[in-house]
Coordinates of C-alpha atoms in Angstrom, one line a residue:
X1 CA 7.4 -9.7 3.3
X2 CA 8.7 -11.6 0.3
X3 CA 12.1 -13.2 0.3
X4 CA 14.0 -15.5 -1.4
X5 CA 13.2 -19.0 -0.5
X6 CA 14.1 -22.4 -1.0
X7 CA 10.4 -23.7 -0.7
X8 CA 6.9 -21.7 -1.6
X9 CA 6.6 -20.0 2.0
X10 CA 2.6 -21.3 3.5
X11 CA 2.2 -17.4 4.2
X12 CA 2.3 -15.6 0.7
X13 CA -1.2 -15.4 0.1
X14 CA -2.0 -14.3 3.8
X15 CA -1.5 -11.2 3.0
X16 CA -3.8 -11.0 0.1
X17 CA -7.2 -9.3 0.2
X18 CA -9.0 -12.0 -1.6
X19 CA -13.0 -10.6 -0.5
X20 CA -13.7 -9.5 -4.0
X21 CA -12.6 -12.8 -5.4
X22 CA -9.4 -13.6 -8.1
X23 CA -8.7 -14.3 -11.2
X24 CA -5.5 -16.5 -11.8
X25 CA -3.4 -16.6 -15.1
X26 CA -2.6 -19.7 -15.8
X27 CA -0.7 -20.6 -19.1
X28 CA 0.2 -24.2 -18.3
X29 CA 3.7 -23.9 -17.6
X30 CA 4.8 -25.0 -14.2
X31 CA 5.1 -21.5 -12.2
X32 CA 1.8 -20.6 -13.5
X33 CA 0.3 -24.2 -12.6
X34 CA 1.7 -24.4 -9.3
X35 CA 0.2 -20.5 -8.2
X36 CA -3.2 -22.0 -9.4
X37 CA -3.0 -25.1 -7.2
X38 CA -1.3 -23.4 -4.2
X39 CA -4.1 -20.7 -4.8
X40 CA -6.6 -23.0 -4.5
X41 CA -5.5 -24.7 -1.8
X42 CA -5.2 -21.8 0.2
X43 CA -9.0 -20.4 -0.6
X44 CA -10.1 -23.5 0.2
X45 CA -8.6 -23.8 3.5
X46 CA -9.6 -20.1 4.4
X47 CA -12.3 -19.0 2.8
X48 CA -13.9 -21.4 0.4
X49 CA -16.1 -18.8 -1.0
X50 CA -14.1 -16.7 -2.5
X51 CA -15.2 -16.4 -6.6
X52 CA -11.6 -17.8 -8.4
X53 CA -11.4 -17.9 -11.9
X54 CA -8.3 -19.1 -14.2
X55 CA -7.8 -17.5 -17.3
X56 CA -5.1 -19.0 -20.1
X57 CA -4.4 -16.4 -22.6
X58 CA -3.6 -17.9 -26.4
X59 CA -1.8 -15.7 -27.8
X60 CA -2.1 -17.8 -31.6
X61 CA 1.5 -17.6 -31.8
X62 CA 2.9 -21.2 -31.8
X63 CA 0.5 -24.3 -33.3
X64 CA 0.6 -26.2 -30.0
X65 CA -0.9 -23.1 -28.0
X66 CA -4.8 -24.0 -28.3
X67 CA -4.2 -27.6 -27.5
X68 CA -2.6 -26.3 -24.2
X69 CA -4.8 -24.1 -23.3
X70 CA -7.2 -27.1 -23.3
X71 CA -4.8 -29.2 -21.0
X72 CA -5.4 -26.3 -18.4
X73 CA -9.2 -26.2 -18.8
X74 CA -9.1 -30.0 -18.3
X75 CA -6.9 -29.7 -15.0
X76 CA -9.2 -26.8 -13.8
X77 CA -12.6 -29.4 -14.5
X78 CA -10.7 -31.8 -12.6
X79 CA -9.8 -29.7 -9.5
X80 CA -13.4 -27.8 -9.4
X81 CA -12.0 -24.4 -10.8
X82 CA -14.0 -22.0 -13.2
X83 CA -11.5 -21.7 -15.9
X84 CA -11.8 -19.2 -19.9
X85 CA -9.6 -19.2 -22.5
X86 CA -9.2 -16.0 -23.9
X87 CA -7.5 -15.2 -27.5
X88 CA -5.8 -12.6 -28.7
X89 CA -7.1 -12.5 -31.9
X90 CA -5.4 -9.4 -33.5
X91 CA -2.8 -8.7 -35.8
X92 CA 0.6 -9.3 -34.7
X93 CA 3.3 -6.9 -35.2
X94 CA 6.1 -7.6 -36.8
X95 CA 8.5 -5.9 -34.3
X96 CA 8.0 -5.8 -31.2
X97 CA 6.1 -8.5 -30.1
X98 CA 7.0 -10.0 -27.0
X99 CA 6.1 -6.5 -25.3
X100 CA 2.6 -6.5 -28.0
X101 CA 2.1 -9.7 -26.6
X102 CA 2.4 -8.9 -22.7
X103 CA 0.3 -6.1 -23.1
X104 CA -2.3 -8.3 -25.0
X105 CA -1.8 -9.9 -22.1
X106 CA -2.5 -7.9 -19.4
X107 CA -5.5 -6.2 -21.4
X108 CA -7.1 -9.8 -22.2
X109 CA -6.7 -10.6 -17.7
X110 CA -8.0 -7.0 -16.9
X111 CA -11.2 -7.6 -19.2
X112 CA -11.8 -11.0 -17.5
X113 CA -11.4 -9.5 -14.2
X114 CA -13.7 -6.4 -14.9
X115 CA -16.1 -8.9 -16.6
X116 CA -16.9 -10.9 -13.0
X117 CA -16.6 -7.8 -10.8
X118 CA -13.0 -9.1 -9.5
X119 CA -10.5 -6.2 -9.2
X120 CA -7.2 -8.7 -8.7
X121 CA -5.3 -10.7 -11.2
X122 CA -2.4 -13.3 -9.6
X123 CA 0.7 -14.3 -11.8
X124 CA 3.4 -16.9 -11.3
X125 CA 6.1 -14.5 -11.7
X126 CA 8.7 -16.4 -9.5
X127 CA 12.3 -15.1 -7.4
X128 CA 13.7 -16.7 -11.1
X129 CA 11.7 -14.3 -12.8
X130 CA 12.5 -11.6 -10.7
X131 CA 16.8 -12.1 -10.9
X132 CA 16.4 -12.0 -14.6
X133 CA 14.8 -8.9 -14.7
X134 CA 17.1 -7.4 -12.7
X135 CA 19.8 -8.7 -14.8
X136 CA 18.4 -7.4 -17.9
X137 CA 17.7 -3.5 -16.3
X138 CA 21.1 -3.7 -14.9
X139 CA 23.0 -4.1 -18.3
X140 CA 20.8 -1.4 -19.6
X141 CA 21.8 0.7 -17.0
X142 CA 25.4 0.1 -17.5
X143 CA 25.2 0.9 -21.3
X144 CA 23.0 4.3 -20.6
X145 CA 22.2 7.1 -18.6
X146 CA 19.3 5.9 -16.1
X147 CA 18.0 6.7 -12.7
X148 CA 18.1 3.0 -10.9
X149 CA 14.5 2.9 -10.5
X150 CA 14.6 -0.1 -13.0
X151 CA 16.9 -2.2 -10.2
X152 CA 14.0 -2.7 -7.8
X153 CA 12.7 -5.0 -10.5
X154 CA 9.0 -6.6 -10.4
X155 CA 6.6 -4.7 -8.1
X156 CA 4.8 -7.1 -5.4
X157 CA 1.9 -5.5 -7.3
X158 CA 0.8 -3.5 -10.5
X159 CA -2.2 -1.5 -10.8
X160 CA -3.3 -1.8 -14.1
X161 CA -4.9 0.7 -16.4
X162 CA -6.0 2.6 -12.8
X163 CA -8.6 -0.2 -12.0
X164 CA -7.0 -4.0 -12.0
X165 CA -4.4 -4.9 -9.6
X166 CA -1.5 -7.5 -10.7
X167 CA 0.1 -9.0 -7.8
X168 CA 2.9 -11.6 -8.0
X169 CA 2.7 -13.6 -4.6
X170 CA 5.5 -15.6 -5.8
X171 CA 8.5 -13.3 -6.2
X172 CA 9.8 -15.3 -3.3
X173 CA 9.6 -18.5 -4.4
X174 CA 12.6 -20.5 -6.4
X175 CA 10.9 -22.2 -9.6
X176 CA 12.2 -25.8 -8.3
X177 CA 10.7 -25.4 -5.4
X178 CA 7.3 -24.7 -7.5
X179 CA 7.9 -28.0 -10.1
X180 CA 8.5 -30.0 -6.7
X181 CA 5.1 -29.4 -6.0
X182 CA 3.7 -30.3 -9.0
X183 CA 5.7 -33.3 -9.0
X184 CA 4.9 -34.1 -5.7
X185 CA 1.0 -33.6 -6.8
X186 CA 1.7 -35.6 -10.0
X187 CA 0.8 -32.3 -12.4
X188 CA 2.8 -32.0 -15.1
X189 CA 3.3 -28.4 -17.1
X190 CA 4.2 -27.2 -20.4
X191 CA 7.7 -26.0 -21.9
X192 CA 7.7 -23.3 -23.5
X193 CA 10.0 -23.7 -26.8
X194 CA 10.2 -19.7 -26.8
X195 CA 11.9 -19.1 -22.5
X196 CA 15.2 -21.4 -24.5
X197 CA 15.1 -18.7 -28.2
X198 CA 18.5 -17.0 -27.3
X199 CA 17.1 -14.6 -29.8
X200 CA 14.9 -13.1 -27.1
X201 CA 16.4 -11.1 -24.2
X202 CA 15.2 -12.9 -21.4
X203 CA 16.1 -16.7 -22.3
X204 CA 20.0 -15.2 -22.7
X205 CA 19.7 -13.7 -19.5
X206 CA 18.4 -17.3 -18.1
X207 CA 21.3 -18.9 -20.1
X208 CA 23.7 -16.2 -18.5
X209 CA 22.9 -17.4 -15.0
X210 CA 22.6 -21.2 -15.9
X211 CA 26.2 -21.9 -17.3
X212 CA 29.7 -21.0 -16.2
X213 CA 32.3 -20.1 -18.9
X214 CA 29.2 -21.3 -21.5
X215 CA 29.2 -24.8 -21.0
X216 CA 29.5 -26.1 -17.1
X217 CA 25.7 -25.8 -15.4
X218 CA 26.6 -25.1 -12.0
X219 CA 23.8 -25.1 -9.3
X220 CA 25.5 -23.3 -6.4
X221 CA 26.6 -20.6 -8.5
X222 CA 23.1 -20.1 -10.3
X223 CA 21.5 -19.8 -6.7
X224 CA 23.8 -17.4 -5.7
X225 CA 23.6 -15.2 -8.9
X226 CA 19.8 -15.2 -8.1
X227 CA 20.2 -14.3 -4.1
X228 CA 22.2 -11.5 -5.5
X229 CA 20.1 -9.9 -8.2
X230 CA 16.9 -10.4 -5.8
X231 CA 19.0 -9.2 -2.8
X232 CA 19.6 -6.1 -5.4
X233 CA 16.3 -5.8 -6.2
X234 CA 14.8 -5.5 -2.7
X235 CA 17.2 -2.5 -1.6
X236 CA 16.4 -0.7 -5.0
X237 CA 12.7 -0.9 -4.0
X238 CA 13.0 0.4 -0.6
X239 CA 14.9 3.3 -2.2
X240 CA 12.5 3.6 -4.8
X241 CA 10.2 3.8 -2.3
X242 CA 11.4 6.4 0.4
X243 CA 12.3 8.5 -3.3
X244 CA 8.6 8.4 -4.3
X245 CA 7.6 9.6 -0.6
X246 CA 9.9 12.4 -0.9
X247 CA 8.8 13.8 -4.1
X248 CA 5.3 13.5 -3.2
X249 CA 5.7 15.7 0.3
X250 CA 7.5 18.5 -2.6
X251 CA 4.5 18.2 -5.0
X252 CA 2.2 18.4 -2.1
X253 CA 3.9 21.2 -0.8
X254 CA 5.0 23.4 -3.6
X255 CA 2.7 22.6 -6.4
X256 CA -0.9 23.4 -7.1
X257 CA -3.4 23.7 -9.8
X258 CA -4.7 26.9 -11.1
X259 CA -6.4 25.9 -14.1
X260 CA -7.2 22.7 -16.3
X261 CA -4.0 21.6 -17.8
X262 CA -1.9 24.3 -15.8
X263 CA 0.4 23.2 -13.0
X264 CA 2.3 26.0 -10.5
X265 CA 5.3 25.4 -8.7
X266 CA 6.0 27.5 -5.8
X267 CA 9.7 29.1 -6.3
X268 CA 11.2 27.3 -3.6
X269 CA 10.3 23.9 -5.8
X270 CA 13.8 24.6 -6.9
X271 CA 15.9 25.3 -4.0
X272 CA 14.1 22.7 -1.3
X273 CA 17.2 20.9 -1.0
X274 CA 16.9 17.4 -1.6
X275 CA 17.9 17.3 -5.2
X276 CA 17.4 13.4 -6.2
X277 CA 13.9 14.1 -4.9
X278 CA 13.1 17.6 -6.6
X279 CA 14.4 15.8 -10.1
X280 CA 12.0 12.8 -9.7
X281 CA 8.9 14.8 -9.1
X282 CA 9.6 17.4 -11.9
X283 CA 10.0 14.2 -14.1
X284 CA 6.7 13.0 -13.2
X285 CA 4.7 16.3 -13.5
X286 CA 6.6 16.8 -16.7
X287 CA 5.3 14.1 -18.3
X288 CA 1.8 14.4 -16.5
X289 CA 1.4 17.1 -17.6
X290 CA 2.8 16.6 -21.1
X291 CA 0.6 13.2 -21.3
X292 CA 3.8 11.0 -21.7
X293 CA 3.7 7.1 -21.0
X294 CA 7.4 7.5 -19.7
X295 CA 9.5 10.0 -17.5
X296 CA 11.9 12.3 -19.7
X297 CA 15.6 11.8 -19.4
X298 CA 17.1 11.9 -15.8
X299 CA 20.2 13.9 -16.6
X300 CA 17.7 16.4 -18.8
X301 CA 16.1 16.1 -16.1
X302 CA 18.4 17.5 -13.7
X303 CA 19.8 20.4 -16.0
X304 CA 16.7 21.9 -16.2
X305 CA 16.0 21.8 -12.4
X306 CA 19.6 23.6 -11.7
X307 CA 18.6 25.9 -14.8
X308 CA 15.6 26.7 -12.6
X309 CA 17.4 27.0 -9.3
X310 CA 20.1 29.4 -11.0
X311 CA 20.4 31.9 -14.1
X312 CA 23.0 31.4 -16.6
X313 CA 25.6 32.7 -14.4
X314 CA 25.0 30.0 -11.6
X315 CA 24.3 32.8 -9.2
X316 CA 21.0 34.8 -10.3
X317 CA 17.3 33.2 -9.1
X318 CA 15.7 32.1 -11.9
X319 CA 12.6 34.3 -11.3
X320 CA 15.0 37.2 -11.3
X321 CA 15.6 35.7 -14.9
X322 CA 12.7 34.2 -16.8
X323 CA 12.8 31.7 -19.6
X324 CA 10.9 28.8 -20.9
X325 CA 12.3 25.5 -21.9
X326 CA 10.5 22.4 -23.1
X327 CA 10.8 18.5 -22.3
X328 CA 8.4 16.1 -22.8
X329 CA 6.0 17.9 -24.6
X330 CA 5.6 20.6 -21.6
X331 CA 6.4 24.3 -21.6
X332 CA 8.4 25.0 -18.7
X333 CA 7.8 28.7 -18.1
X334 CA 9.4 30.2 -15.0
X335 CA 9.1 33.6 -13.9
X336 CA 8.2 35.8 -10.4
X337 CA 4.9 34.3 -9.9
X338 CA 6.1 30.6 -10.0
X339 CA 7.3 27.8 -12.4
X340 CA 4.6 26.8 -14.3
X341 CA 4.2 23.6 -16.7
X342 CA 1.4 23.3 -19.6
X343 CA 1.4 21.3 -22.2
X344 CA 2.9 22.8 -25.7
X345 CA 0.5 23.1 -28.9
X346 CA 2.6 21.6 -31.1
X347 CA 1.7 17.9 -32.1
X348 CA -1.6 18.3 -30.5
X349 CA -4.2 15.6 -31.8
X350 CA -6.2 16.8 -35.1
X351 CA -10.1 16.9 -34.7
X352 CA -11.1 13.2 -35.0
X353 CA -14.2 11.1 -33.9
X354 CA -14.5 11.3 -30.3
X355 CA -14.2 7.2 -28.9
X356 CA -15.7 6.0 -26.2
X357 CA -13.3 5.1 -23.3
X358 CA -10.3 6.3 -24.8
X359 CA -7.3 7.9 -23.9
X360 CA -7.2 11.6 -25.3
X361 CA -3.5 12.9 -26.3
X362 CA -2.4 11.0 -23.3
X363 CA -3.9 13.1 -20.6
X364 CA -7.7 12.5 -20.8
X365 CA -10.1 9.8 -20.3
X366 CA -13.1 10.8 -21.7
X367 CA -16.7 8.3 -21.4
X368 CA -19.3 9.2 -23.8
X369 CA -22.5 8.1 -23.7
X370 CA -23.2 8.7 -27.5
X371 CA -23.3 7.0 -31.1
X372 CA -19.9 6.3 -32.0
X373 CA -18.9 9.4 -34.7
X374 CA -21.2 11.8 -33.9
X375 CA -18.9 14.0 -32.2
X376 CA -15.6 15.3 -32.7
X377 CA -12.8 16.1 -30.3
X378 CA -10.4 18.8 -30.9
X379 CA -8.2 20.9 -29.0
X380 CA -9.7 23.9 -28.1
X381 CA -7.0 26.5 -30.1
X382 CA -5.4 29.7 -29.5
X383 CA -7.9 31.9 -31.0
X384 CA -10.9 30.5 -29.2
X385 CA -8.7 30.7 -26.1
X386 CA -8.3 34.1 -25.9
X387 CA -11.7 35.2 -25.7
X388 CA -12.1 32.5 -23.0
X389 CA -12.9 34.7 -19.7
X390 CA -9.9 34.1 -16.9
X391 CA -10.1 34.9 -13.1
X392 CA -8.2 37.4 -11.7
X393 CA -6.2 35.1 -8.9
X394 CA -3.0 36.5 -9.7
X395 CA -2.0 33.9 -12.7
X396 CA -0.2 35.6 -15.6
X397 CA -3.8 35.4 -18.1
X398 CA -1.3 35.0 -20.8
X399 CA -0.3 31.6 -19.3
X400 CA -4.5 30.5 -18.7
X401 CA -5.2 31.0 -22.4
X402 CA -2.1 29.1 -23.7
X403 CA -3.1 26.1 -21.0
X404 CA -6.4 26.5 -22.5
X405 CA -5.2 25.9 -26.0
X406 CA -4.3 23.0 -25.7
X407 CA -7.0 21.8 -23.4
X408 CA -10.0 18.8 -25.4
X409 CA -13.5 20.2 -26.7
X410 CA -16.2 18.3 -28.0
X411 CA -17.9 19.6 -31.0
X412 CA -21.5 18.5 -33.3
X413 CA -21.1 19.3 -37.0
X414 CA -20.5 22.8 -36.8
X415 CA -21.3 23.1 -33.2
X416 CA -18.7 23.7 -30.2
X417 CA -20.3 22.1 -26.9
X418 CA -19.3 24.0 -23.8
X419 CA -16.6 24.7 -22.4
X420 CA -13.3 22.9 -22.6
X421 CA -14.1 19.4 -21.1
X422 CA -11.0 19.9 -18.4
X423 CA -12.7 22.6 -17.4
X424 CA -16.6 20.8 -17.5
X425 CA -14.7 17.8 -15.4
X426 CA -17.2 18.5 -12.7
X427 CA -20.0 19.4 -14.6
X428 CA -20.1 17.4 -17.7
X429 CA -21.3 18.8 -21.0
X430 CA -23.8 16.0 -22.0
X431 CA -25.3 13.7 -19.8
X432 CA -23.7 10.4 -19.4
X433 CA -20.3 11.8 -20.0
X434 CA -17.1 11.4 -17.1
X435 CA -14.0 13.3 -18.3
X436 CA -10.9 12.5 -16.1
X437 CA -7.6 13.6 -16.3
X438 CA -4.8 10.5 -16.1
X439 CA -1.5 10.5 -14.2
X440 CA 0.1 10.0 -17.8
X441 CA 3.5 7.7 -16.8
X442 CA 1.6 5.9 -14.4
X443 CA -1.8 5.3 -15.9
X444 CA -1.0 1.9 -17.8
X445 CA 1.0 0.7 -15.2
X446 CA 1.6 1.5 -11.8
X447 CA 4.1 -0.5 -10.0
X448 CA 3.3 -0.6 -6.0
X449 CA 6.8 1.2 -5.4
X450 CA 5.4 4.6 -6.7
X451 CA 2.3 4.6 -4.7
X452 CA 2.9 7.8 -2.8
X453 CA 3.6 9.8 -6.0
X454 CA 0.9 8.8 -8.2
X455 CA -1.8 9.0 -5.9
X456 CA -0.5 12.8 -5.4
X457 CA -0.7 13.7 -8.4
X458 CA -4.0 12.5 -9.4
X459 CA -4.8 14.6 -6.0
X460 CA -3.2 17.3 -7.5
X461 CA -5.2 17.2 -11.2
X462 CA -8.2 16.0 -10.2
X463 CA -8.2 11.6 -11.0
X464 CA -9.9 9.4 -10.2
X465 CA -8.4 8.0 -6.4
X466 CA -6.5 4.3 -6.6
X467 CA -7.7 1.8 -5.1
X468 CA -7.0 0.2 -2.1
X469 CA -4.1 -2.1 -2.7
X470 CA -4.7 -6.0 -2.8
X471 CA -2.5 -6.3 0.1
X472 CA -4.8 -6.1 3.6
X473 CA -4.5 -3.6 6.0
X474 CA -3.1 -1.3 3.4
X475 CA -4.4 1.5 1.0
X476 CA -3.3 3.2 -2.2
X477 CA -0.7 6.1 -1.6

C-alpha cells in the first residue's frame, strides 16, 4: 500500500509484475532519475532479466531539451540500461499545450512500450506530485459543480489507450527523499525552468504550498500541507472505489444489450435505492454509449435519473409516463419495456476515408487490413435502417432501427459492404478486419480506481477484456 513517506520505502516495486519487462520514463529531472536508478536496482537484485528500457521524451519545446536528453542517454550507457529518445515532432498548439504535450507524452511511452512487447510504463510521479494535484481538483471543485471523483487524485496505475499500463510506484515517496538518493549516488538532474512559470497551474500550486503569507518558506508547514492533501486523496480513492463497485453490480444487474449501439435498462435501474451509485453508472453508459471522452454533468446527471424514477408530478412511474431526453449525445427513451439509451443522429461523422486503427465517432475501433482510402465509413442512416430485418424479442422495432442509424458501415465506391460493422463485430465483413466497440470515458485513460465499472461495461458491449493489472496477484475489474 502506498503512503506518505519520509524515505523511498525498499517495497514499492514488490508489488510490481515486472515478467513482461518495463519501460521507464526518464526526463532527467531528479524524481524521474531517481525511479530509473531505484528501478534498476531493484531488477537487478530480483530478477536481473527482466527487459528495462528508459525512454526520455523531447518534446522540442525549450533549446536545452535535446542536450538533456543526451545527459540521460549518457547516464543509462554508464549504468548498463537500454535507453531511446523519442521526439515529438508535431505541430504545437498554441493553446493548450501542457495537456497536448502530456498526451504526446503518453502516446510517444505507449509506442515504445508496444514496440518491445512490454505492456508497462513506470513514472516518477512523487507524494509532491500527488498533493498538488489534489490541490489543483480541489479548487476546481470549490468553484463548480463536480462529483469528488477528482479528490482521489493520481491512480497507482493508468491503463492507457486499453493496452499500456502507467503505474506510478512513487506516489509515496517525498521528492527530498528522492534527490537524497541522487546525491548520496553523486547523480545530478535537471531543473526544469517551466515547474517555477507561475503562468502554469501547477508551479502556483507548488508555490502555494512552499511559502507562508508569500514570502516565508516554511518546511514543517509544507509537509503538513502535503500529509493533508495525500491523506485527502487516499479516502477519495477508496470512495471512488467502493462507488465504482456499486454502479457496476446495477449495470450488471439491470442493464443488457439488445442490439449494437442499443443499451436496456431494466425499470427498477431507477428506483434500486442507492442514488450516488445509480447516478454514476447512468453517467458512464451515457457517455458510452454516446462515445463521449468525459461523463456529462453530475447534477444533469441526477435530474434526469429522479426524471426517470418519477413523472412530472413526483408521484407517477416514469413508464406509466414516457418521454425521451438527451445528454451527452444519447437519447434517453423511457417507456414500459425499459429505459433505453442509443446514440442520437445528429452530429454523426460525414462519410470519410475509413483509417486504419482509428477511433470511429468515439465508440468504435475499427482495424482494416486495406489500402488507406479505398473505403469509406459512414453511418448507416435512417432510410437504410428501416428495411434492416429486426428480431422479434420484445424490443420496440422503432427503437432497433433508430440504434441502427446511427450505427458505422463500410462502403466501396458505390458499394455498401454488409451489414452494419456493430452488428459484423463477430463476423467481420473483409478479412483482416477487428471492429470493437470502446468504453468511450474510459478508453484513453483508465485510472485503476474505476476498474470494476469499466471492465463491466466493455462486458456489457462487447470490448475487448483489460488486462491484468501491473500489480501481482491482481486482475482487471
Amino acid at each position: 500500500m502506498l503512503t506518505l513517506e519520509t524515505g523511498p520505502d525498499p517495497s514499492v516495486f514488490s508489488q510490481i509484475d515486472f515478467t513482461n519487462g518495463a519501460v521507464a520514463a526518464v526526463s532527467g529531472g531528479s524524481d524521474s532519475t531517481a525511479l530509473l536508478l531505484l528501478l534498476k536496482d531493484h531488477l537487478d537484485r530480483t530478477a536481473p532479466a527482466t527487459k528495462l528500457l528508459a525512454v526520455t521524451i523531447d518534446h522540442g519545446l525549450r533549446p536545452g531539451s535535446a542536450a538533456e536528453a543526451q545527459a540521460v542517454a549518457r547516464l543509462c550507457v554508464g549504468r548498463g540500461i537500454a535507453h531511446r529518445t523519442l521526439v515529438w515532432s508535431r505541430r504545437k498548439p498554441s493553446t493548450g499545450l501542457q495537456a497536448a504535450a502530456r498526451e504526446a507524452r503518453y502516446r510517444l511511452l505507449a509506442e515504445a512500450a508496444q514496440a518491445e512487447g512490454i505492456g508497462l510504463v513506470l513514472t516518477g510521479h512523487t507524494a509532491d506530485d500527488q498533493a498538488e494535484t489534489v490541490l489543483m481538483r480541489k479548487a476546481r471543485e470549490d468553484g463548480a459543480r463536480q462529483d469528488g471523483r477528482g479528490l482521489a487524485g493520481m491512480a497507482p496505475a493508468t491503463l492507457y489507450d486499453w493496452r499500456i499500463w502507467i503505474a506510478r510506484p512513487l506516489l509515496g515517496t517525498r521528492r527530498a527523499a528522492l534527490r537524497e538518493v541522487l546525491q548520496r549516488a553523486n547523480v545530478g538532474w535537471v531543473e526544469d525552468p517551466t515547474n517555477e512559470d507561475e503562468a502554469f497551474e501547477r508551479p502556483r500550486i507548488r508555490a502555494a504550498l512552499a511559502d507562508r503569507n508569500g514570502t516565508q518558506r516554511v518546511e514543517d508547514a509544507v509537509a503538513l500541507a502535503a500529509r493533508a492533501a495525500v491523506a485527502l486523496a487516499a479516502r477519495a480513492a477508496v470512495e471512488r472505489e467502493q462507488l465504482g463497485h456499486r454502479a457496476a453490480a446495477l449495470i450488471r444487474g439491470f442493464a443488457s444489450r439488445p442490439t449494437a449501439g442499443l443499451i436496456r435498462l431494466d425499470p427498477g435501474f431507477a428506483t434500486a435505492g442507492d442514488d450516488a451509485a445509480a447516478v454514476y453508472a447512468l453517467r458512464i453508459l451515457l457517455a458510452t454509449v454516446g462515445g463521449v471522452a468525459f461523463l456529462p454533468d453530475q447534477v444533469r446527471s441526477k435530474a434526469l435519473l429522479d426524471r426517470l424514477r418519477a413523472g412530472p408530478s413526483g408521484t407517477t412511474p416514469f413508464f406509466a409516463t414516457p418521454f425521451c431526453a438527451t445528454l451527452s449525445r444519447t437519447v434517453v427513451d423511457a417507456r414500459r419495456a425499459g429505459i433505453f439509451l442509443r446514440r442520437e443522429t445528429r452530429n454523426l461523422p460525414p462519410a470519410a476515408p475509413a483509417v486504419d486503427n482509428a477511433l470511429w465517432d468515439g465508440r468504435w475501433r475499427i482495424t482494416l487490413d486495406d489500402e488507406p482510402g479505398a473505403l469509406l465509413i459512414a453511418p448507416l442512416g435512417a432510410a437504410r435502417a428501416a428495411k434492416r430485418p429486426i428480431a422479434d424479442d420484445g424490443t420496440p422495432p422503432s427503437l432497433v432501427r433508430a440504434a441502427l442509424a446511427a450505427e458505422p458501415v463500410l462502403w466501396r465506391a458505390s458499394e455498401l459492404l454488409g451489414e452494419c460493422l456493430g452488428s459484423a463485430q463477430d463476423s467481420p465483413v473483409l478479412p483482416g478486419m477487428a471492429v470493437c466497440p470502446v468504453v468511450a470515458p474510459f478508453a484513453r485513460f483508465l485510472p485503476s480506481f474505476d476498474l470494476a465499472p469499466a471492465g463491466t461495461v466493455a462486458a456489457l458491449i462487447g470490448a475487448p477484456l483489460l488486462p491484468a493489472t501491473p500489480f501481482s496477484g491482481h486482475t482487471a475489474g
